[in-house]
Amino acid sequence: GAVVSQHPSRVICKSGTSVKIECRSLDFQATTMFWYRQFPKQSLMLMATSNEGSKATYEQGVEKDKFLINHASLTLSTLTVTSAHPEDSSFYICSARQGDGGNTIYFGEGSWLTVV
Amino acid sequence: GDSVTQMEGPVTLSEEAFLTINCTYTATGYPSLFWYVQYPGEGLQLLLKATKADDKGSNKGFEATYRKETTSFHLEKGSVQVSDSAVYFCALSDSSARQLTFGSGTQLTVLP
C-alpha cells in the first residue's frame, strides 16, 4: 500500500525554540495532507488540512501562527511548532490522501515532540 | 455533522478468543468506512476498508461489513493473537473524502 513517512520520529527541543516536522508521501502524489495531534490514550484531534499550493485550513481552536503548515509540493508537507512550550509536547501524526480521487487516507508513523 | 461511535474499552481477551469491536456511524450521503490500528508508540495503519453498503473489508484475519441499514461497521476476528494488542480506530470519510472522522479508539489487550 501507499507509504507516508514522517521525520523526525522523536524530537526534544528547548522551550521557546521552533521545531519542524516533515511529512512525505513516498509513492504517490498527495493533493491533501492532514495534521493531527494525539494526547496519551486519546483519539486523534485534527489540527489542520493542507492542500498543495494553498494555505492550510485550521480547525477551530488551533493557533495558525503557532502551528505553521506548509504544503509546498505534492509529496511534502511540514508542520512547524513555533515558540514551543511544554504543553505542546504531544504525538503529532500526518496523513495524506492520494491525488487520483482515491478516498483512502494513509498515515505517517507519527512524531513524538517533547519540549523541555 | 458526521460522527463515529465506538465500543468503549479497554477490551481484554485471551489468545484465540473471538473479537468484536462495535462501531456505528452517523453521516449524510454515502461515506467510506475504515478501521485503523495503532500499535504502541506508532502511527496509524490502515487495517481494512469498505466503500459501499454490503462491502466486506478484510485483512490479517480481521473482517468488517458495511451495514447501511444499521449504520454499523463492526470489527471481528475469529481468533486473536497476542500480537493483535493495539488500539483500534473506526473512521469514516465523507463522500467528498475531504477528511476522516474518528471514533474514540478501543484498546485491545490479548493475554497469552
Short mmCIF file of N, CA and C in Angstrom, two decimals, chain A residues 38 44 91 93 105 107-109, chain B residues 6 19 21 34-49 59-60 62 75 77 81-91 100 102 105-108:
data_model
loop_
_atom_site.label_atom_id
_atom_site.label_comp_id
_atom_site.label_asym_id
_atom_site.label_seq_id
_atom_site.Cartn_x
_atom_site.Cartn_y
_atom_site.Cartn_z
N GLN A 38 -2.29 13.91 18.96
CA GLN A 38 -2.87 12.85 19.79
C GLN A 38 -2.29 12.93 21.19
N LEU A 44 -7.42 10.88 17.86
CA LEU A 44 -6.70 11.90 17.11
C LEU A 44 -7.54 13.16 17.00
N PHE A 91 2.11 13.79 20.55
CA PHE A 91 2.36 12.93 19.40
C PHE A 91 1.64 13.57 18.22
N ILE A 93 0.73 13.42 14.20
CA ILE A 93 0.60 12.46 13.11
C ILE A 93 0.10 13.18 11.86
N ILE A 105 -7.03 7.35 3.04
CA ILE A 105 -6.07 8.26 3.64
C ILE A 105 -5.04 7.42 4.38
N PHE A 107 -1.52 7.12 6.80
CA PHE A 107 -0.91 7.85 7.90
C PHE A 107 0.59 7.66 7.97
N GLY A 108 1.26 8.69 8.46
CA GLY A 108 2.67 8.57 8.79
C GLY A 108 2.84 7.84 10.11
N GLU A 109 4.11 7.63 10.47
CA GLU A 109 4.41 6.87 11.68
C GLU A 109 4.25 7.70 12.94
N GLN B 6 -17.66 4.32 18.90
CA GLN B 6 -17.02 3.02 19.08
C GLN B 6 -17.29 2.46 20.44
N LEU B 19 -13.14 -11.90 18.73
CA LEU B 19 -13.15 -10.46 18.97
C LEU B 19 -14.26 -9.78 18.19
N ILE B 21 -15.46 -5.62 17.98
CA ILE B 21 -15.42 -4.23 18.42
C ILE B 21 -16.51 -3.51 17.63
N PHE B 34 -13.63 2.81 7.55
CA PHE B 34 -12.28 2.30 7.73
C PHE B 34 -12.07 1.79 9.16
N TRP B 35 -11.17 0.84 9.27
CA TRP B 35 -10.60 0.50 10.57
C TRP B 35 -9.10 0.72 10.47
N TYR B 36 -8.58 1.47 11.45
CA TYR B 36 -7.15 1.68 11.56
C TYR B 36 -6.66 1.05 12.86
N VAL B 37 -5.40 0.62 12.86
CA VAL B 37 -4.81 0.03 14.06
C VAL B 37 -3.57 0.83 14.43
N GLN B 38 -3.41 1.08 15.72
CA GLN B 38 -2.25 1.82 16.21
C GLN B 38 -1.55 0.97 17.26
N TYR B 39 -0.33 0.55 16.93
CA TYR B 39 0.48 -0.19 17.89
C TYR B 39 1.19 0.81 18.80
N PRO B 40 1.58 0.39 19.99
CA PRO B 40 2.17 1.33 20.96
C PRO B 40 3.30 2.16 20.38
N GLY B 41 3.18 3.45 20.53
CA GLY B 41 4.24 4.37 20.10
C GLY B 41 4.35 4.59 18.61
N GLU B 42 3.37 4.10 17.86
CA GLU B 42 3.45 4.22 16.41
C GLU B 42 2.27 5.00 15.85
N GLY B 43 2.36 5.29 14.56
CA GLY B 43 1.25 5.94 13.87
C GLY B 43 0.15 4.96 13.56
N LEU B 44 -0.80 5.39 12.76
CA LEU B 44 -1.93 4.54 12.41
C LEU B 44 -1.66 3.78 11.12
N GLN B 45 -2.11 2.55 11.11
CA GLN B 45 -2.02 1.74 9.90
C GLN B 45 -3.43 1.38 9.45
N LEU B 46 -3.66 1.50 8.17
CA LEU B 46 -4.95 1.09 7.65
C LEU B 46 -5.08 -0.42 7.77
N LEU B 47 -6.13 -0.88 8.43
CA LEU B 47 -6.35 -2.31 8.59
C LEU B 47 -7.26 -2.84 7.49
N LEU B 48 -8.40 -2.17 7.30
CA LEU B 48 -9.31 -2.58 6.24
C LEU B 48 -10.28 -1.44 5.96
N LYS B 49 -10.97 -1.56 4.84
CA LYS B 49 -11.91 -0.51 4.48
C LYS B 49 -13.06 -1.09 3.67
N ASN B 59 -8.61 -8.23 6.29
CA ASN B 59 -7.16 -8.16 6.28
C ASN B 59 -6.63 -8.82 7.54
N LYS B 60 -5.64 -9.64 7.41
CA LYS B 60 -4.97 -10.28 8.55
C LYS B 60 -5.94 -11.01 9.48
N PHE B 62 -8.94 -10.12 10.17
CA PHE B 62 -9.98 -9.19 10.62
C PHE B 62 -10.99 -8.97 9.49
N LEU B 75 -15.96 -4.55 13.81
CA LEU B 75 -14.73 -5.28 13.52
C LEU B 75 -14.77 -6.64 14.21
N LYS B 77 -12.75 -10.69 14.59
CA LYS B 77 -11.68 -11.62 14.27
C LYS B 77 -11.97 -12.90 15.02
N GLN B 81 -4.60 -12.98 18.52
CA GLN B 81 -3.25 -13.31 18.96
C GLN B 81 -2.71 -12.20 19.84
N VAL B 82 -1.69 -12.53 20.60
CA VAL B 82 -1.06 -11.52 21.46
C VAL B 82 -0.61 -10.33 20.64
N SER B 83 -0.14 -10.59 19.45
CA SER B 83 0.37 -9.53 18.58
C SER B 83 -0.74 -8.59 18.08
N ASP B 84 -1.99 -8.93 18.30
CA ASP B 84 -3.10 -8.04 17.91
C ASP B 84 -3.34 -6.95 18.94
N SER B 85 -2.65 -7.01 20.06
CA SER B 85 -2.82 -5.99 21.09
C SER B 85 -2.45 -4.63 20.53
N ALA B 86 -3.39 -3.71 20.57
CA ALA B 86 -3.21 -2.39 19.96
C ALA B 86 -4.46 -1.57 20.23
N VAL B 87 -4.46 -0.36 19.72
CA VAL B 87 -5.67 0.46 19.76
C VAL B 87 -6.28 0.46 18.37
N TYR B 88 -7.58 0.24 18.29
CA TYR B 88 -8.28 0.16 17.02
C TYR B 88 -9.23 1.35 16.89
N PHE B 89 -9.12 2.02 15.75
CA PHE B 89 -9.95 3.20 15.47
C PHE B 89 -10.86 2.92 14.28
N CYS B 90 -12.13 3.17 14.49
CA CYS B 90 -13.09 3.15 13.40
C CYS B 90 -13.16 4.57 12.84
N ALA B 91 -13.31 4.71 11.54
CA ALA B 91 -13.32 6.05 10.96
C ALA B 91 -14.19 6.05 9.71
N LEU B 100 -11.05 12.49 7.51
CA LEU B 100 -11.56 11.37 8.28
C LEU B 100 -12.18 11.85 9.58
N PHE B 102 -12.93 10.24 13.23
CA PHE B 102 -12.54 9.06 14.00
C PHE B 102 -13.46 8.79 15.17
N GLY B 105 -11.52 5.24 19.65
CA GLY B 105 -10.49 4.22 19.79
C GLY B 105 -10.84 3.20 20.86
N THR B 106 -10.45 1.96 20.62
CA THR B 106 -10.67 0.87 21.57
C THR B 106 -9.35 0.16 21.80
N GLN B 107 -8.93 0.15 23.05
CA GLN B 107 -7.69 -0.53 23.41
C GLN B 107 -7.98 -2.03 23.55
N LEU B 108 -7.24 -2.83 22.81
CA LEU B 108 -7.36 -4.28 22.91
C LEU B 108 -6.08 -4.85 23.49
#
